[in-house]
PDB file of C-alpha atoms in Angstrom:
ATOM      1  CA  UNK A   1      10.537  17.536  -9.207  1.00 89.00           C
ATOM      2  CA  UNK A   2      14.204  17.845  -8.214  1.00 94.00           C
ATOM      3  CA  UNK A   3      14.578  14.100  -7.590  1.00 96.00           C
ATOM      4  CA  UNK A   4      12.934  13.371 -10.947  1.00 96.00           C
ATOM      5  CA  UNK A   5      15.273  15.808 -12.705  1.00 97.00           C
ATOM      6  CA  UNK A   6      18.317  14.130 -11.154  1.00 96.00           C
ATOM      7  CA  UNK A   7      17.376  10.602 -12.222  1.00 97.00           C
ATOM      8  CA  UNK A   8      16.454  11.799 -15.701  1.00 97.00           C
ATOM      9  CA  UNK A   9      19.884  13.441 -16.042  1.00 96.00           C
ATOM     10  CA  UNK A  10      21.492  10.083 -15.280  1.00 96.00           C
ATOM     11  CA  UNK A  11      20.165   8.890 -18.647  1.00 96.00           C
ATOM     12  CA  UNK A  12      20.017   5.271 -17.515  1.00 97.00           C
ATOM     13  CA  UNK A  13      19.654   2.695 -20.277  1.00 97.00           C
ATOM     14  CA  UNK A  14      16.403   0.794 -20.650  1.00 98.00           C
ATOM     15  CA  UNK A  15      14.235   2.969 -18.409  1.00 98.00           C
ATOM     16  CA  UNK A  16      12.522   6.347 -18.385  1.00 98.00           C
ATOM     17  CA  UNK A  17      10.987   8.218 -15.467  1.00 98.00           C
ATOM     18  CA  UNK A  18       7.681  10.032 -15.099  1.00 97.00           C
ATOM     19  CA  UNK A  19       6.514  12.250 -12.258  1.00 97.00           C
ATOM     20  CA  UNK A  20       3.172  11.114 -10.839  1.00 97.00           C
ATOM     21  CA  UNK A  21       0.820  11.938  -7.991  1.00 96.00           C
ATOM     22  CA  UNK A  22      -1.222   9.299  -6.223  1.00 94.00           C
ATOM     23  CA  UNK A  23      -3.121   8.663  -3.018  1.00 95.00           C
ATOM     24  CA  UNK A  24      -2.258   5.478  -1.097  1.00 93.00           C
ATOM     25  CA  UNK A  25      -5.422   3.652  -0.079  1.00 91.00           C
ATOM     26  CA  UNK A  26      -4.942   1.417   2.945  1.00 89.00           C
ATOM     27  CA  UNK A  27      -1.171   0.955   2.571  1.00 90.00           C
ATOM     28  CA  UNK A  28       0.210  -2.019   4.476  1.00 88.00           C
ATOM     29  CA  UNK A  29       2.579   0.167   6.510  1.00 84.00           C
ATOM     30  CA  UNK A  30      -0.058   2.906   7.073  1.00 84.00           C
ATOM     31  CA  UNK A  31       2.331   5.552   5.686  1.00 85.00           C
ATOM     32  CA  UNK A  32       0.698   8.424   3.852  1.00 88.00           C
ATOM     33  CA  UNK A  33      -2.747   6.788   3.919  1.00 92.00           C
ATOM     34  CA  UNK A  34      -5.361   8.886   2.121  1.00 93.00           C
ATOM     35  CA  UNK A  35      -2.776  11.624   1.440  1.00 94.00           C
ATOM     36  CA  UNK A  36      -1.883  12.807  -2.049  1.00 95.00           C
ATOM     37  CA  UNK A  37       1.840  12.253  -2.592  1.00 93.00           C
ATOM     38  CA  UNK A  38       4.276  12.745  -5.448  1.00 93.00           C
ATOM     39  CA  UNK A  39       6.297   9.880  -6.798  1.00 94.00           C
ATOM     40  CA  UNK A  40       8.217   8.588  -9.775  1.00 97.00           C
ATOM     41  CA  UNK A  41       6.913   5.925 -12.154  1.00 97.00           C
ATOM     42  CA  UNK A  42       9.479   3.874 -14.016  1.00 98.00           C
ATOM     43  CA  UNK A  43       8.792   2.843 -17.608  1.00 98.00           C
ATOM     44  CA  UNK A  44      10.832  -0.074 -18.892  1.00 98.00           C
ATOM     45  CA  UNK A  45      11.932   0.640 -22.461  1.00 98.00           C
ATOM     46  CA  UNK A  46      14.560  -2.063 -23.024  1.00 98.00           C
ATOM     47  CA  UNK A  47      14.646  -5.043 -20.674  1.00 97.00           C
ATOM     48  CA  UNK A  48      18.004  -6.219 -22.011  1.00 96.00           C
ATOM     49  CA  UNK A  49      19.695  -2.942 -21.062  1.00 97.00           C
ATOM     50  CA  UNK A  50      17.778  -2.126 -17.864  1.00 98.00           C
ATOM     51  CA  UNK A  51      19.627  -2.681 -14.598  1.00 96.00           C
ATOM     52  CA  UNK A  52      17.244  -2.455 -11.626  1.00 97.00           C
ATOM     53  CA  UNK A  53      20.072  -2.299  -9.079  1.00 95.00           C
ATOM     54  CA  UNK A  54      21.787   0.636 -10.772  1.00 96.00           C
ATOM     55  CA  UNK A  55      18.407   2.349 -11.142  1.00 98.00           C
ATOM     56  CA  UNK A  56      17.662   1.893  -7.435  1.00 97.00           C
ATOM     57  CA  UNK A  57      21.044   3.366  -6.468  1.00 97.00           C
ATOM     58  CA  UNK A  58      20.407   6.412  -8.671  1.00 98.00           C
ATOM     59  CA  UNK A  59      16.944   6.909  -7.165  1.00 97.00           C
ATOM     60  CA  UNK A  60      18.220   6.569  -3.591  1.00 97.00           C
ATOM     61  CA  UNK A  61      21.153   8.921  -4.228  1.00 97.00           C
ATOM     62  CA  UNK A  62      18.790  11.486  -5.779  1.00 97.00           C
ATOM     63  CA  UNK A  63      16.442  11.350  -2.788  1.00 96.00           C
ATOM     64  CA  UNK A  64      19.423  11.711  -0.425  1.00 97.00           C
ATOM     65  CA  UNK A  65      20.740  14.704  -2.365  1.00 96.00           C
ATOM     66  CA  UNK A  66      17.394  16.509  -2.401  1.00 96.00           C
ATOM     67  CA  UNK A  67      15.896  15.393   0.925  1.00 95.00           C
ATOM     68  CA  UNK A  68      18.750  14.295   3.221  1.00 94.00           C
ATOM     69  CA  UNK A  69      16.599  14.849   6.295  1.00 93.00           C
ATOM     70  CA  UNK A  70      13.793  12.600   5.004  1.00 89.00           C
ATOM     71  CA  UNK A  71      15.552   9.465   3.770  1.00 90.00           C
ATOM     72  CA  UNK A  72      15.562   6.546   6.180  1.00 88.00           C
ATOM     73  CA  UNK A  73      17.544   3.425   5.330  1.00 90.00           C
ATOM     74  CA  UNK A  74      17.568   0.819   8.011  1.00 81.00           C
ATOM     75  CA  UNK A  75      16.041  -2.397   9.117  1.00 81.00           C
ATOM     76  CA  UNK A  76      16.170  -4.916   6.320  1.00 91.00           C
ATOM     77  CA  UNK A  77      17.973  -2.580   3.884  1.00 94.00           C
ATOM     78  CA  UNK A  78      21.461  -3.758   4.854  1.00 94.00           C
ATOM     79  CA  UNK A  79      20.437  -7.385   4.503  1.00 93.00           C
ATOM     80  CA  UNK A  80      19.026  -6.781   1.031  1.00 93.00           C
ATOM     81  CA  UNK A  81      22.116  -4.779   0.041  1.00 92.00           C
ATOM     82  CA  UNK A  82      24.570  -7.373   1.327  1.00 89.00           C
ATOM     83  CA  UNK A  83      25.808  -5.238   4.209  1.00 92.00           C
ATOM     84  CA  UNK A  84      26.032  -1.598   5.283  1.00 94.00           C
ATOM     85  CA  UNK A  85      28.347  -0.391   2.486  1.00 93.00           C
ATOM     86  CA  UNK A  86      25.605   0.823   0.143  1.00 95.00           C
ATOM     87  CA  UNK A  87      23.596   2.481   2.931  1.00 96.00           C
ATOM     88  CA  UNK A  88      26.683   4.260   4.237  1.00 95.00           C
ATOM     89  CA  UNK A  89      27.630   5.523   0.752  1.00 96.00           C
ATOM     90  CA  UNK A  90      24.111   6.821   0.082  1.00 97.00           C
ATOM     91  CA  UNK A  91      23.867   8.554   3.467  1.00 96.00           C
ATOM     92  CA  UNK A  92      27.324  10.132   2.966  1.00 96.00           C
ATOM     93  CA  UNK A  93      25.955  11.671  -0.220  1.00 96.00           C
ATOM     94  CA  UNK A  94      28.224   9.852  -2.655  1.00 97.00           C
ATOM     95  CA  UNK A  95      27.255  10.161  -6.299  1.00 96.00           C
ATOM     96  CA  UNK A  96      25.367   7.162  -7.714  1.00 97.00           C
ATOM     97  CA  UNK A  97      27.844   6.781 -10.580  1.00 95.00           C
ATOM     98  CA  UNK A  98      30.710   6.586  -8.072  1.00 95.00           C
ATOM     99  CA  UNK A  99      28.926   3.935  -6.001  1.00 96.00           C
ATOM    100  CA  UNK A 100      28.204   1.816  -9.074  1.00 95.00           C
ATOM    101  CA  UNK A 101      31.755   2.226 -10.427  1.00 94.00           C
ATOM    102  CA  UNK A 102      33.168   0.888  -7.151  1.00 92.00           C
ATOM    103  CA  UNK A 103      31.394  -2.439  -7.811  1.00 89.00           C
ATOM    104  CA  UNK A 104      33.065  -3.047 -11.158  1.00 87.00           C
ATOM    105  CA  UNK A 105      36.294  -4.709  -9.992  1.00 86.00           C
ATOM    106  CA  UNK A 106      34.464  -7.101  -7.699  1.00 89.00           C
ATOM    107  CA  UNK A 107      31.777  -7.752 -10.306  1.00 89.00           C
ATOM    108  CA  UNK A 108      34.340  -8.506 -13.000  1.00 92.00           C
ATOM    109  CA  UNK A 109      36.210 -10.896 -10.692  1.00 93.00           C
ATOM    110  CA  UNK A 110      32.959 -12.654  -9.768  1.00 93.00           C
ATOM    111  CA  UNK A 111      31.930 -13.073 -13.418  1.00 92.00           C
ATOM    112  CA  UNK A 112      35.326 -14.526 -14.306  1.00 94.00           C
ATOM    113  CA  UNK A 113      35.145 -16.934 -11.363  1.00 95.00           C
ATOM    114  CA  UNK A 114      31.670 -18.284 -12.210  1.00 95.00           C
ATOM    115  CA  UNK A 115      32.026 -18.317 -16.011  1.00 94.00           C
ATOM    116  CA  UNK A 116      33.138 -21.981 -16.208  1.00 93.00           C
ATOM    117  CA  UNK A 117      30.017 -23.069 -14.308  1.00 94.00           C
ATOM    118  CA  UNK A 118      27.359 -21.179 -16.275  1.00 92.00           C
ATOM    119  CA  UNK A 119      24.999 -23.262 -18.380  1.00 91.00           C
ATOM    120  CA  UNK A 120      23.692 -20.243 -20.337  1.00 85.00           C
ATOM    121  CA  UNK A 121      25.620 -17.145 -21.328  1.00 71.00           C
TER     122      UNK A 121
END
């Protein structure tokens, strides 16, 4: 409930969050098989405004804040995130809004650099 409350407070555009319970049946990684667990279901409300990366950062930061002893980020995470920077920030307990704000300068520079090559805007 605390993780859900945190992501709801973020008031992210294009998505809402719902607390759910479910029982994994034969999960591929065998985690929590046949055990009732609590989770968060995302409901897309506006695809044009929804940012899945920002949403993921807010969810990860909320889990870290509420359950720092339970979050495990390793293996392929760094590869998917483009390096260890995001993992390190999450595990240090940085606020999601701070993590996302740190991307803005690099993101703006990238968009300006690729603008002349885009076929669709």
